[in-house]
Amino acid sequence: DAKTTQPPSMDCAEGRAANLPCNHSTISGNEYVYWYRQIHSQGPQYIIHGLKNNETNEMASLIITEDRKSSTLILPHATLRDTAVYYCIVGTGRRALTFGSGTRLQVQP
Amino acid sequence: GAVVSQHPSRVICKSGTSVKIECRSLDFQATTMFWYRQFPKQSLMLMATSNEGSKATYEQGVEKDKFLINHASLTLSTLTVTSAHPEDSSFYICSARDYGNTGELFFGEGSRLTVL
């Protein structure tokens, strides 16, 4: 699976949009971009995934660049409960996902 | 959405004893489940892939005789930590992929093992 690069930490003000970047320059044509988050002492929670089109659900939006070498997860109105480690993972969807270090998002009141 | 449940959520045991952790897919069938381990302030590390009706596949460096995996049904996989030692203390997380629906990978709540 392709490797991803994320900033180790980010801060965001409550109520503002949180934009979490991810680089995956070696992504293959059949690999999806997945986003999960992990709140302290819990299992990872699925957020969203996409192949090449932008995606939106009730939790977030996923913007994938045209060359698919990077993506951005957008939490439109961050709340304190969004404080977590966010993982960007690339994979084919057939095997286990390989987790990197993720981005620790701290939402500030 | 699909739910994966783990039990127990926390367990404390004495060194040398064995501990079993259960992972269940509650509303879908999972022919494959994955077991991860997470040490404090580290990311999740894949330990093994559990296959229903066949032997598990272990990642390099994971002792198959120490971490026994059984996947006897399409909704249940178990991880048994045999002869546990303090260095086995960790957060164990299982996951299962809902191939019959969206194919997304869902995770359990995790099981925190503390070996005294």
PDB file of C-alpha atoms in Angstrom:
ATOM      1  CA  ASP A   1       0.000   0.000   0.000  1.00  0.00           C
ATOM      2  CA  ALA A   2       1.157   3.542  -0.703  1.00  0.00           C
ATOM      3  CA  LYS A   3       2.623   5.560   2.141  1.00  0.00           C
ATOM      4  CA  THR A   4       0.995   8.752   3.412  1.00  0.00           C
ATOM      5  CA  THR A   5       2.461  11.873   5.014  1.00  0.00           C
ATOM      6  CA  GLN A   6       0.516  13.988   7.493  1.00  0.00           C
ATOM      7  CA  PRO A   7       1.500  16.849   9.787  1.00  0.00           C
ATOM      8  CA  PRO A   8       1.934  15.539  13.338  1.00  0.00           C
ATOM      9  CA  SER A   9      -0.380  18.063  14.918  1.00  0.00           C
ATOM     10  CA  MET A  10      -2.822  20.875  14.173  1.00  0.00           C
ATOM     11  CA  ASP A  11      -4.965  23.260  16.147  1.00  0.00           C
ATOM     12  CA  CYS A  12      -8.372  24.545  15.180  1.00  0.00           C
ATOM     13  CA  ALA A  13     -10.796  26.965  16.816  1.00  0.00           C
ATOM     14  CA  GLU A  14     -14.173  25.592  17.809  1.00  0.00           C
ATOM     15  CA  GLY A  15     -16.796  26.352  15.191  1.00  0.00           C
ATOM     16  CA  ARG A  16     -14.269  26.895  12.426  1.00  0.00           C
ATOM     17  CA  ALA A  17     -13.467  24.502   9.622  1.00  0.00           C
ATOM     18  CA  ALA A  18     -10.627  22.069  10.205  1.00  0.00           C
ATOM     19  CA  ASN A  19      -8.640  21.244   7.078  1.00  0.00           C
ATOM     20  CA  LEU A  20      -6.372  18.239   7.484  1.00  0.00           C
ATOM     21  CA  PRO A  21      -3.906  17.627   4.639  1.00  0.00           C
ATOM     22  CA  CYS A  22      -2.437  14.336   3.499  1.00  0.00           C
ATOM     23  CA  ASN A  23       0.186  13.558   0.873  1.00  0.00           C
ATOM     24  CA  HIS A  24       0.115  10.220  -0.932  1.00  0.00           C
ATOM     25  CA  SER A  25       2.305  10.803  -3.969  1.00  0.00           C
ATOM     26  CA  THR A  26       2.852   7.078  -4.656  1.00  0.00           C
ATOM     27  CA  ILE A  27      -0.826   6.137  -4.719  1.00  0.00           C
ATOM     28  CA  SER A  28      -1.788   3.538  -7.310  1.00  0.00           C
ATOM     29  CA  GLY A  29      -4.736   3.768  -9.645  1.00  0.00           C
ATOM     30  CA  ASN A  30      -6.812   1.220  -7.756  1.00  0.00           C
ATOM     31  CA  GLU A  31      -6.108   2.561  -4.260  1.00  0.00           C
ATOM     32  CA  TYR A  32      -8.645   4.475  -2.246  1.00  0.00           C
ATOM     33  CA  VAL A  33      -7.983   7.252   0.250  1.00  0.00           C
ATOM     34  CA  TYR A  34      -9.492   6.463   3.664  1.00  0.00           C
ATOM     35  CA  TRP A  35      -9.814   8.704   6.683  1.00  0.00           C
ATOM     36  CA  TYR A  36     -10.291   7.414  10.203  1.00  0.00           C
ATOM     37  CA  ARG A  37     -10.031   9.109  13.544  1.00  0.00           C
ATOM     38  CA  GLN A  38      -9.226   7.801  16.990  1.00  0.00           C
ATOM     39  CA  ILE A  39     -10.412   9.457  20.121  1.00  0.00           C
ATOM     40  CA  HIS A  40      -8.352   8.631  23.183  1.00  0.00           C
ATOM     41  CA  SER A  41      -8.680   5.002  24.340  1.00  0.00           C
ATOM     42  CA  GLN A  42     -11.228   4.072  21.670  1.00  0.00           C
ATOM     43  CA  GLY A  43     -11.090   2.103  18.451  1.00  0.00           C
ATOM     44  CA  PRO A  44     -10.684   4.009  15.175  1.00  0.00           C
ATOM     45  CA  GLN A  45     -13.847   5.516  13.740  1.00  0.00           C
ATOM     46  CA  TYR A  46     -14.467   5.532   9.997  1.00  0.00           C
ATOM     47  CA  ILE A  47     -14.978   9.021   8.578  1.00  0.00           C
ATOM     48  CA  ILE A  48     -14.956   8.919   4.802  1.00  0.00           C
ATOM     49  CA  HIS A  49     -13.190   7.465   1.792  1.00  0.00           C
ATOM     50  CA  GLY A  50     -12.829   8.213  -1.908  1.00  0.00           C
ATOM     51  CA  LEU A  51     -11.149   7.105  -5.094  1.00  0.00           C
ATOM     52  CA  LYS A  52     -10.813  10.224  -7.241  1.00  0.00           C
ATOM     53  CA  ASN A  53     -13.975  12.266  -6.874  1.00  0.00           C
ATOM     54  CA  ASN A  54     -14.619  14.565  -3.960  1.00  0.00           C
ATOM     55  CA  GLU A  55     -16.878  13.021  -1.349  1.00  0.00           C
ATOM     56  CA  THR A  56     -19.117  14.416   1.359  1.00  0.00           C
ATOM     57  CA  ASN A  57     -21.082  12.804   4.146  1.00  0.00           C
ATOM     58  CA  GLU A  58     -22.620  13.900   7.409  1.00  0.00           C
ATOM     59  CA  MET A  59     -19.252  13.987   9.133  1.00  0.00           C
ATOM     60  CA  ALA A  60     -16.845  15.516   6.651  1.00  0.00           C
ATOM     61  CA  SER A  61     -15.802  16.299   3.117  1.00  0.00           C
ATOM     62  CA  LEU A  62     -12.896  14.745   1.282  1.00  0.00           C
ATOM     63  CA  ILE A  63     -11.147  16.717  -1.422  1.00  0.00           C
ATOM     64  CA  ILE A  64      -8.769  14.730  -3.637  1.00  0.00           C
ATOM     65  CA  THR A  65      -6.492  16.552  -6.063  1.00  0.00           C
ATOM     66  CA  GLU A  66      -6.811  15.745  -9.731  1.00  0.00           C
ATOM     67  CA  ASP A  67      -3.481  13.916  -9.799  1.00  0.00           C
ATOM     68  CA  ARG A  68      -4.572  12.051  -6.631  1.00  0.00           C
ATOM     69  CA  LYS A  69      -1.234  12.739  -4.973  1.00  0.00           C
ATOM     70  CA  SER A  70      -2.771  14.565  -2.054  1.00  0.00           C
ATOM     71  CA  SER A  71      -6.081  15.062  -0.299  1.00  0.00           C
ATOM     72  CA  THR A  72      -7.691  17.194   2.386  1.00  0.00           C
ATOM     73  CA  LEU A  73     -10.219  16.181   4.985  1.00  0.00           C
ATOM     74  CA  ILE A  74     -12.537  19.011   5.934  1.00  0.00           C
ATOM     75  CA  LEU A  75     -14.535  19.103   9.141  1.00  0.00           C
ATOM     76  CA  PRO A  76     -16.842  22.033   8.365  1.00  0.00           C
ATOM     77  CA  HIS A  77     -17.609  23.156  11.914  1.00  0.00           C
ATOM     78  CA  ALA A  78     -15.183  21.643  14.381  1.00  0.00           C
ATOM     79  CA  THR A  79     -16.366  20.946  17.924  1.00  0.00           C
ATOM     80  CA  LEU A  80     -14.437  19.971  21.022  1.00  0.00           C
ATOM     81  CA  ARG A  81     -15.552  16.379  20.441  1.00  0.00           C
ATOM     82  CA  ASP A  82     -13.604  16.362  17.175  1.00  0.00           C
ATOM     83  CA  THR A  83     -10.337  16.455  19.110  1.00  0.00           C
ATOM     84  CA  ALA A  84      -8.652  13.208  18.056  1.00  0.00           C
ATOM     85  CA  VAL A  85      -5.874  11.656  16.004  1.00  0.00           C
ATOM     86  CA  TYR A  86      -6.835  11.612  12.328  1.00  0.00           C
ATOM     87  CA  TYR A  87      -5.379   8.949  10.078  1.00  0.00           C
ATOM     88  CA  CYS A  88      -5.147   9.200   6.298  1.00  0.00           C
ATOM     89  CA  ILE A  89      -4.666   5.727   4.814  1.00  0.00           C
ATOM     90  CA  VAL A  90      -4.309   4.517   1.267  1.00  0.00           C
ATOM     91  CA  GLY A  91      -5.362   1.010   0.308  1.00  0.00           C
ATOM     92  CA  THR A  92      -7.194  -1.165  -2.166  1.00  0.00           C
ATOM     93  CA  GLY A  93     -10.044  -2.036   0.165  1.00  0.00           C
ATOM     94  CA  ARG A  94      -9.328  -5.736   0.093  1.00  0.00           C
ATOM     95  CA  ARG A  95      -6.755  -6.114   2.863  1.00  0.00           C
ATOM     96  CA  ALA A  96      -6.070  -4.669   6.268  1.00  0.00           C
ATOM     97  CA  LEU A  97      -5.276  -0.970   6.440  1.00  0.00           C
ATOM     98  CA  THR A  98      -1.821   0.189   7.472  1.00  0.00           C
ATOM     99  CA  PHE A  99      -1.873   3.060   9.938  1.00  0.00           C
ATOM    100  CA  GLY A 100       0.746   5.802   9.981  1.00  0.00           C
ATOM    101  CA  SER A 101       1.327   8.344  12.725  1.00  0.00           C
ATOM    102  CA  GLY A 102      -1.676  10.499  11.870  1.00  0.00           C
ATOM    103  CA  THR A 103      -2.417  14.126  12.749  1.00  0.00           C
ATOM    104  CA  ARG A 104      -3.339  15.036  16.290  1.00  0.00           C
ATOM    105  CA  LEU A 105      -6.094  17.648  15.947  1.00  0.00           C
ATOM    106  CA  GLN A 106      -6.735  19.799  18.984  1.00  0.00           C
ATOM    107  CA  VAL A 107      -9.929  21.848  18.813  1.00  0.00           C
ATOM    108  CA  GLN A 108      -9.605  24.904  21.014  1.00  0.00           C
ATOM    109  CA  PRO A 109     -12.603  26.503  22.759  1.00  0.00           C
TER     110      PRO A 109
ATOM    111  CA  GLY B   1     -23.796   1.474  10.059  1.00  0.00           C
ATOM    112  CA  ALA B   2     -21.984  -1.792  10.641  1.00  0.00           C
ATOM    113  CA  VAL B   3     -20.914  -2.509  14.193  1.00  0.00           C
ATOM    114  CA  VAL B   4     -17.971  -4.464  15.508  1.00  0.00           C
ATOM    115  CA  SER B   5     -17.988  -5.251  19.206  1.00  0.00           C
ATOM    116  CA  GLN B   6     -15.168  -6.389  21.457  1.00  0.00           C
ATOM    117  CA  HIS B   7     -15.253  -7.975  24.878  1.00  0.00           C
ATOM    118  CA  PRO B   8     -13.899  -7.382  27.430  1.00  0.00           C
ATOM    119  CA  SER B   9     -13.103  -3.698  27.124  1.00  0.00           C
ATOM    120  CA  ARG B  10     -10.621  -3.917  29.992  1.00  0.00           C
ATOM    121  CA  VAL B  11      -8.883  -6.867  31.576  1.00  0.00           C
ATOM    122  CA  ILE B  12      -6.223  -7.162  34.242  1.00  0.00           C
ATOM    123  CA  CYS B  13      -4.462 -10.450  34.696  1.00  0.00           C
ATOM    124  CA  LYS B  14      -1.489 -11.932  36.465  1.00  0.00           C
ATOM    125  CA  SER B  15       1.695 -12.763  34.640  1.00  0.00           C
ATOM    126  CA  GLY B  16       1.639 -16.287  33.247  1.00  0.00           C
ATOM    127  CA  THR B  17      -2.107 -16.521  32.762  1.00  0.00           C
ATOM    128  CA  SER B  18      -3.997 -16.535  29.460  1.00  0.00           C
ATOM    129  CA  VAL B  19      -6.562 -13.996  28.364  1.00  0.00           C
ATOM    130  CA  LYS B  20      -9.193 -14.318  25.638  1.00  0.00           C
ATOM    131  CA  ILE B  21     -10.589 -11.338  23.747  1.00  0.00           C
ATOM    132  CA  GLU B  22     -13.692 -11.695  21.603  1.00  0.00           C
ATOM    133  CA  CYS B  23     -14.523  -9.734  18.468  1.00  0.00           C
ATOM    134  CA  ARG B  24     -17.991  -9.892  16.958  1.00  0.00           C
ATOM    135  CA  SER B  25     -19.511  -8.393  13.840  1.00  0.00           C
ATOM    136  CA  LEU B  26     -23.022  -7.584  15.019  1.00  0.00           C
ATOM    137  CA  ASP B  27     -24.969  -6.991  11.829  1.00  0.00           C
ATOM    138  CA  PHE B  28     -22.886  -8.416   9.031  1.00  0.00           C
ATOM    139  CA  GLN B  29     -20.875 -11.508   8.256  1.00  0.00           C
ATOM    140  CA  ALA B  30     -17.119 -11.191   8.213  1.00  0.00           C
ATOM    141  CA  THR B  31     -15.062 -13.874   6.531  1.00  0.00           C
ATOM    142  CA  THR B  32     -11.966 -11.901   7.440  1.00  0.00           C
ATOM    143  CA  MET B  33     -11.161  -9.988  10.596  1.00  0.00           C
ATOM    144  CA  PHE B  34      -7.979  -8.147  11.498  1.00  0.00           C
ATOM    145  CA  TRP B  35      -6.274  -7.829  14.867  1.00  0.00           C
ATOM    146  CA  TYR B  36      -4.213  -4.775  15.745  1.00  0.00           C
ATOM    147  CA  ARG B  37      -2.153  -3.814  18.773  1.00  0.00           C
ATOM    148  CA  GLN B  38      -1.465  -0.298  19.965  1.00  0.00           C
ATOM    149  CA  PHE B  39       1.106   0.684  22.569  1.00  0.00           C
ATOM    150  CA  PRO B  40       0.846   4.038  24.375  1.00  0.00           C
ATOM    151  CA  LYS B  41       1.433   7.053  22.145  1.00  0.00           C
ATOM    152  CA  GLN B  42       1.982   4.832  19.131  1.00  0.00           C
ATOM    153  CA  SER B  43      -0.087   4.008  16.084  1.00  0.00           C
ATOM    154  CA  LEU B  44      -1.981   0.799  15.428  1.00  0.00           C
ATOM    155  CA  MET B  45       0.130  -2.145  14.292  1.00  0.00           C
ATOM    156  CA  LEU B  46      -1.423  -5.050  12.415  1.00  0.00           C
ATOM    157  CA  MET B  47      -0.815  -8.332  14.213  1.00  0.00           C
ATOM    158  CA  ALA B  48      -2.703 -10.880  12.177  1.00  0.00           C
ATOM    159  CA  THR B  49      -5.466 -11.567   9.716  1.00  0.00           C
ATOM    160  CA  SER B  50      -8.147 -13.932  10.945  1.00  0.00           C
ATOM    161  CA  ASN B  51      -9.799 -16.091   8.305  1.00  0.00           C
ATOM    162  CA  GLU B  52     -13.051 -17.926   8.952  1.00  0.00           C
ATOM    163  CA  GLY B  53     -12.542 -21.664   8.749  1.00  0.00           C
ATOM    164  CA  SER B  54      -8.793 -21.536   8.189  1.00  0.00           C
ATOM    165  CA  LYS B  55      -5.574 -20.593   9.911  1.00  0.00           C
ATOM    166  CA  ALA B  56      -4.771 -17.001  10.713  1.00  0.00           C
ATOM    167  CA  THR B  57      -2.015 -15.166   8.905  1.00  0.00           C
ATOM    168  CA  TYR B  58       0.465 -13.451  11.224  1.00  0.00           C
ATOM    169  CA  GLU B  59       2.584 -10.388  10.531  1.00  0.00           C
ATOM    170  CA  GLN B  60       6.325 -10.656  10.792  1.00  0.00           C
ATOM    171  CA  GLY B  61       7.508 -10.638  14.381  1.00  0.00           C
ATOM    172  CA  VAL B  62       4.189 -11.736  15.887  1.00  0.00           C
ATOM    173  CA  GLU B  63       4.392 -15.104  17.636  1.00  0.00           C
ATOM    174  CA  LYS B  64       1.557 -17.324  16.499  1.00  0.00           C
ATOM    175  CA  ASP B  65       1.908 -19.628  19.488  1.00  0.00           C
ATOM    176  CA  LYS B  66       1.576 -16.732  21.873  1.00  0.00           C
ATOM    177  CA  PHE B  67      -1.309 -14.974  20.175  1.00  0.00           C
ATOM    178  CA  LEU B  68      -3.809 -17.682  19.296  1.00  0.00           C
ATOM    179  CA  ILE B  69      -6.521 -16.653  16.879  1.00  0.00           C
ATOM    180  CA  ASN B  70      -9.689 -18.604  16.239  1.00  0.00           C
ATOM    181  CA  HIS B  71     -12.313 -17.572  13.697  1.00  0.00           C
ATOM    182  CA  ALA B  72     -14.897 -20.287  14.099  1.00  0.00           C
ATOM    183  CA  SER B  73     -17.905 -18.467  12.684  1.00  0.00           C
ATOM    184  CA  LEU B  74     -18.693 -15.652  10.285  1.00  0.00           C
ATOM    185  CA  THR B  75     -19.377 -13.272  13.145  1.00  0.00           C
ATOM    186  CA  LEU B  76     -16.812 -14.176  15.801  1.00  0.00           C
ATOM    187  CA  SER B  77     -13.048 -14.122  16.058  1.00  0.00           C
ATOM    188  CA  THR B  78     -11.115 -14.604  19.283  1.00  0.00           C
ATOM    189  CA  LEU B  79      -7.600 -13.615  20.257  1.00  0.00           C
ATOM    190  CA  THR B  80      -6.015 -15.482  23.147  1.00  0.00           C
ATOM    191  CA  VAL B  81      -2.874 -14.066  24.695  1.00  0.00           C
ATOM    192  CA  THR B  82      -1.195 -17.108  26.195  1.00  0.00           C
ATOM    193  CA  SER B  83       1.147 -16.959  29.176  1.00  0.00           C
ATOM    194  CA  ALA B  84       0.822 -13.206  29.287  1.00  0.00           C
ATOM    195  CA  HIS B  85       3.695 -11.061  30.500  1.00  0.00           C
ATOM    196  CA  PRO B  86       3.824  -7.370  31.402  1.00  0.00           C
ATOM    197  CA  GLU B  87       5.247  -6.511  27.978  1.00  0.00           C
ATOM    198  CA  ASP B  88       2.022  -7.855  26.437  1.00  0.00           C
ATOM    199  CA  SER B  89       0.115  -5.053  28.142  1.00  0.00           C
ATOM    200  CA  SER B  90      -1.428  -3.092  25.299  1.00  0.00           C
ATOM    201  CA  PHE B  91      -4.609  -1.941  23.581  1.00  0.00           C
ATOM    202  CA  TYR B  92      -5.880  -4.705  21.292  1.00  0.00           C
ATOM    203  CA  ILE B  93      -8.280  -3.718  18.529  1.00  0.00           C
ATOM    204  CA  CYS B  94     -10.109  -5.899  16.057  1.00  0.00           C
ATOM    205  CA  SER B  95     -11.674  -4.889  12.775  1.00  0.00           C
ATOM    206  CA  ALA B  96     -13.849  -6.433  10.120  1.00  0.00           C
ATOM    207  CA  ARG B  97     -14.715  -5.485   6.600  1.00  0.00           C
ATOM    208  CA  ASP B  98     -18.331  -5.396   5.513  1.00  0.00           C
ATOM    209  CA  TYR B  99     -17.766  -6.850   2.057  1.00  0.00           C
ATOM    210  CA  GLY B 100     -21.461  -7.401   1.588  1.00  0.00           C
ATOM    211  CA  ASN B 101     -22.273  -3.719   1.832  1.00  0.00           C
ATOM    212  CA  THR B 102     -19.864  -0.859   1.298  1.00  0.00           C
ATOM    213  CA  GLY B 103     -16.652  -2.782   1.902  1.00  0.00           C
ATOM    214  CA  GLU B 104     -15.558  -0.365   4.593  1.00  0.00           C
ATOM    215  CA  LEU B 105     -13.408  -1.537   7.463  1.00  0.00           C
ATOM    216  CA  PHE B 106     -15.028  -1.104  10.872  1.00  0.00           C
ATOM    217  CA  PHE B 107     -13.236  -1.274  14.188  1.00  0.00           C
ATOM    218  CA  GLY B 108     -14.189  -2.523  17.605  1.00  0.00           C
ATOM    219  CA  GLU B 109     -13.967  -0.419  20.722  1.00  0.00           C
ATOM    220  CA  GLY B 110     -10.683  -2.008  21.717  1.00  0.00           C
ATOM    221  CA  SER B 111      -9.625  -4.135  24.689  1.00  0.00           C
ATOM    222  CA  ARG B 112      -7.065  -2.806  27.133  1.00  0.00           C
ATOM    223  CA  LEU B 113      -4.956  -5.583  28.615  1.00  0.00           C
ATOM    224  CA  THR B 114      -2.871  -4.968  31.704  1.00  0.00           C
ATOM    225  CA  VAL B 115      -0.594  -7.780  32.839  1.00  0.00           C
ATOM    226  CA  LEU B 116       0.691  -7.461  36.387  1.00  0.00           C
TER     227      LEU B 116
END
